[in-house]
C-alpha positions as a printed NumPy array, in Angstrom:
array([[  8.356,  51.601,  25.121],
       [  6.911,  54.653,  25.947],
       [  4.325,  56.943,  24.257],
       [  7.141,  59.531,  23.361],
       [  8.767,  56.949,  21.455],
       [  5.565,  55.333,  19.858],
       [  5.111,  59.31 ,  18.569],
       [  8.513,  59.059,  17.203],
       [  7.67 ,  55.915,  15.236],
       [  4.496,  57.238,  14.086],
       [  6.06 ,  60.418,  12.716],
       [  8.8  ,  58.434,  11.012],
       [  6.405,  55.794,   9.857],
       [  4.036,  57.93 ,   8.148],
       [  6.449,  60.091,   6.69 ],
       [  8.075,  57.037,   4.789],
       [  5.132,  55.305,   3.606],
       [  3.38 ,  59.194,   3.049],
       [  0.509,  57.594,   4.948],
       [ -0.647,  59.549,   8.04 ],
       [ -2.959,  56.277,   9.35 ],
       [ -0.239,  53.957,  10.783],
       [ -1.901,  50.855,  12.325],
       [ -0.259,  49.297,  15.435],
       [ -0.84 ,  45.68 ,  15.867],
       [  1.418,  44.383,  18.091],
       [  2.155,  44.935,  22.085],
       [  2.616,  48.549,  21.812],
       [ -0.708,  49.105,  20.552],
       [ -1.733,  49.199,  24.517],
       [ -0.048,  52.597,  24.39 ],
       [ -3.191,  53.95 ,  22.161],
       [ -5.156,  52.879,  25.202],
       [ -2.836,  53.857,  28.58 ],
       [  0.043,  55.769,  29.491],
       [  3.082,  54.113,  30.126],
       [  2.932,  55.256,  33.591],
       [ -0.595,  53.234,  34.395],
       [  0.738,  49.947,  33.115],
       [  2.868,  46.932,  34.614],
       [  6.151,  46.392,  33.208],
       [  6.242,  43.108,  31.462],
       [  3.306,  45.163,  29.178],
       [  5.643,  47.935,  28.18 ],
       [  8.979,  46.236,  27.962],
       [  9.036,  45.794,  24.31 ],
       [ 11.666,  48.13 ,  21.957],
       [  9.566,  47.562,  18.938],
       [  6.189,  48.443,  17.587],
       [  4.567,  46.463,  15.164],
       [  2.974,  48.699,  12.575],
       [  1.338,  48.339,   9.179],
       [ -1.355,  50.51 ,   6.998],
       [ -4.956,  50.161,   6.131],
       [ -4.152,  50.588,   2.174],
       [ -1.037,  48.717,   1.681],
       [ -2.463,  45.512,  -0.083],
       [  1.028,  44.168,  -1.254],
       [  2.59 ,  45.64 ,   2.326],
       [  4.86 ,  48.183,   0.197],
       [  4.641,  50.502,   2.869],
       [  5.332,  48.053,   5.3  ],
       [  8.289,  46.702,   3.648],
       [  9.55 ,  50.768,   3.276],
       [  8.939,  51.338,   7.3  ],
       [ 10.715,  48.326,   8.072],
       [ 13.709,  48.84 ,   6.088],
       [ 14.243,  52.497,   6.808],
       [ 13.547,  52.19 ,  10.93 ],
       [ 13.278,  48.375,  11.384],
       [ 15.604,  46.483,  13.676],
       [ 19.509,  46.936,  13.159],
       [ 18.706,  49.799,  10.873],
       [ 20.278,  53.135,  12.214],
       [ 17.02 ,  54.635,  13.399],
       [ 17.3  ,  51.376,  16.015],
       [ 20.74 ,  52.047,  16.883],
       [ 20.393,  55.429,  17.603],
       [ 17.226,  55.419,  19.587],
       [ 17.076,  51.836,  21.07 ],
       [ 13.425,  51.754,  19.532],
       [ 12.096,  50.425,  16.119],
       [  9.395,  49.564,  14.151],
       [  8.47 ,  46.485,  12.402],
       [  6.534,  46.692,   9.467],
       [  4.005,  43.829,   9.385],
       [  1.026,  42.633,   7.145],
       [ -2.029,  43.9  ,   8.37 ],
       [ -2.912,  40.18 ,   8.439],
       [  0.286,  39.405,  10.889],
       [ -2.144,  39.13 ,  13.999],
       [ -5.135,  36.723,  14.424],
       [ -7.615,  39.146,  15.547],
       [-11.629,  38.563,  16.597],
       [-14.031,  39.494,  14.037],
       [-14.761,  43.224,  14.142],
       [-11.537,  44.462,  15.538],
       [-11.342,  47.262,  12.915],
       [-14.527,  48.934,  14.361],
       [-13.025,  48.754,  18.02 ],
       [ -9.525,  49.977,  17.022],
       [ -8.721,  52.938,  19.503],
       [ -6.825,  56.062,  17.493],
       [ -4.13 ,  58.052,  19.325],
       [ -1.909,  60.682,  18.255],
       [ -0.178,  63.621,  19.9  ],
       [  1.37 ,  66.713,  18.274],
       [  4.992,  64.934,  18.572],
       [  3.33 ,  61.967,  16.213],
       [  2.492,  64.217,  13.511],
       [  1.633,  63.9  ,  10.869],
       [  0.888,  60.128,  12.185],
       [ -1.637,  58.904,  13.938],
       [ -2.131,  55.548,  15.641],
       [ -4.83 ,  53.247,  15.075],
       [ -4.373,  50.737,  18.055],
       [ -5.873,  47.286,  18.732],
       [ -8.624,  47.712,  21.638],
       [ -6.947,  46.277,  24.766],
       [ -8.941,  43.031,  24.841],
       [ -8.258,  42.525,  21.19 ],
       [ -4.942,  42.679,  21.849],
       [ -4.919,  40.268,  24.674],
       [ -6.761,  37.992,  22.251],
       [ -4.202,  38.326,  19.617],
       [ -1.043,  37.707,  22.446],
       [ -3.246,  34.51 ,  23.458],
       [ -3.481,  33.222,  19.646],
       [  0.391,  33.606,  19.497],
       [  0.699,  31.756,  22.201],
       [  4.696,  32.361,  23.216],
       [  5.483,  32.491,  26.904],
       [  6.059,  36.119,  26.688],
       [  2.331,  36.688,  25.374],
       [  0.988,  34.974,  28.263],
       [  2.989,  36.646,  30.617],
       [  1.695,  40.016,  28.91 ],
       [ -2.163,  38.872,  29.097],
       [ -1.399,  37.964,  32.908],
       [ -0.299,  41.389,  33.402],
       [ -3.364,  42.999,  31.979],
       [ -5.344,  40.836,  34.031],
       [ -3.509,  41.237,  37.225],
       [ -3.705,  44.84 ,  36.944],
       [ -7.234,  44.848,  36.18 ],
       [ -6.858,  46.282,  32.768],
       [ -8.714,  43.596,  30.918],
       [-11.946,  41.689,  31.61 ],
       [-11.598,  37.875,  31.378],
       [-15.695,  37.931,  30.807],
       [-14.865,  40.054,  27.531],
       [-11.492,  38.401,  26.599],
       [-14.2  ,  34.978,  26.513],
       [-16.855,  37.094,  24.548],
       [-13.707,  38.013,  22.062],
       [-12.413,  34.354,  21.77 ],
       [-15.435,  33.25 ,  20.575],
       [-15.229,  35.761,  17.521],
       [-11.835,  34.451,  16.246],
       [-11.799,  32.817,  12.952],
       [-11.605,  28.825,  12.606],
       [-10.228,  26.207,  13.564],
       [-12.296,  26.146,  16.386],
       [ -9.224,  24.17 ,  18.273],
       [ -7.665,  27.421,  18.788],
       [-10.775,  29.417,  20.051],
       [-11.02 ,  26.438,  22.56 ],
       [ -7.118,  26.726,  23.869],
       [ -7.773,  30.503,  24.239],
       [-10.898,  30.006,  26.047],
       [ -9.239,  27.298,  28.77 ],
       [ -6.412,  29.651,  29.061],
       [ -8.6  ,  32.616,  30.094],
       [-10.914,  30.18 ,  32.264],
       [ -7.202,  29.274,  34.102],
       [ -6.915,  32.794,  34.977],
       [-10.49 ,  34.321,  35.766],
       [ -9.818,  35.666,  39.272],
       [ -6.11 ,  35.523,  39.512],
       [ -3.92 ,  38.283,  39.939],
       [ -0.555,  37.118,  38.134]])
């Protein structure tokens, strides 16, 4: 996905939900911190942006976005990318993540603006999800020097219980510290 695609999704999602503050919690929240030209291919390969809203306790806004511009929608068929409306609790994130979000907006995203996960919080969420594509994503970030294993360790200990999850994430980080792929 490119920033131009994310801007289009933000514009559409904010209009559908009548809320300019779109929270991007999936892999494409990386675009809040980096231009796609500065990112390795495994990091920008997704065609979906996971979006939610701060003020959406029953996920009604997210559901409306998912129905209008989600997977297999006319929007998806026309543009080749889409928004997946999710709950703000979909990702397991380190304590304090809300205070670290990166706000990104452009003229082409108006009236929407993205509240994107800070890159280390995003990497931790990917390590918690523990799918092969998530490990490849974080490995690519480490290999490109875009995340610090030291900060990843600090964030991992801020994960909510169970402790076994934190231990698993820390083991993965320790096994990849100093590696370039």
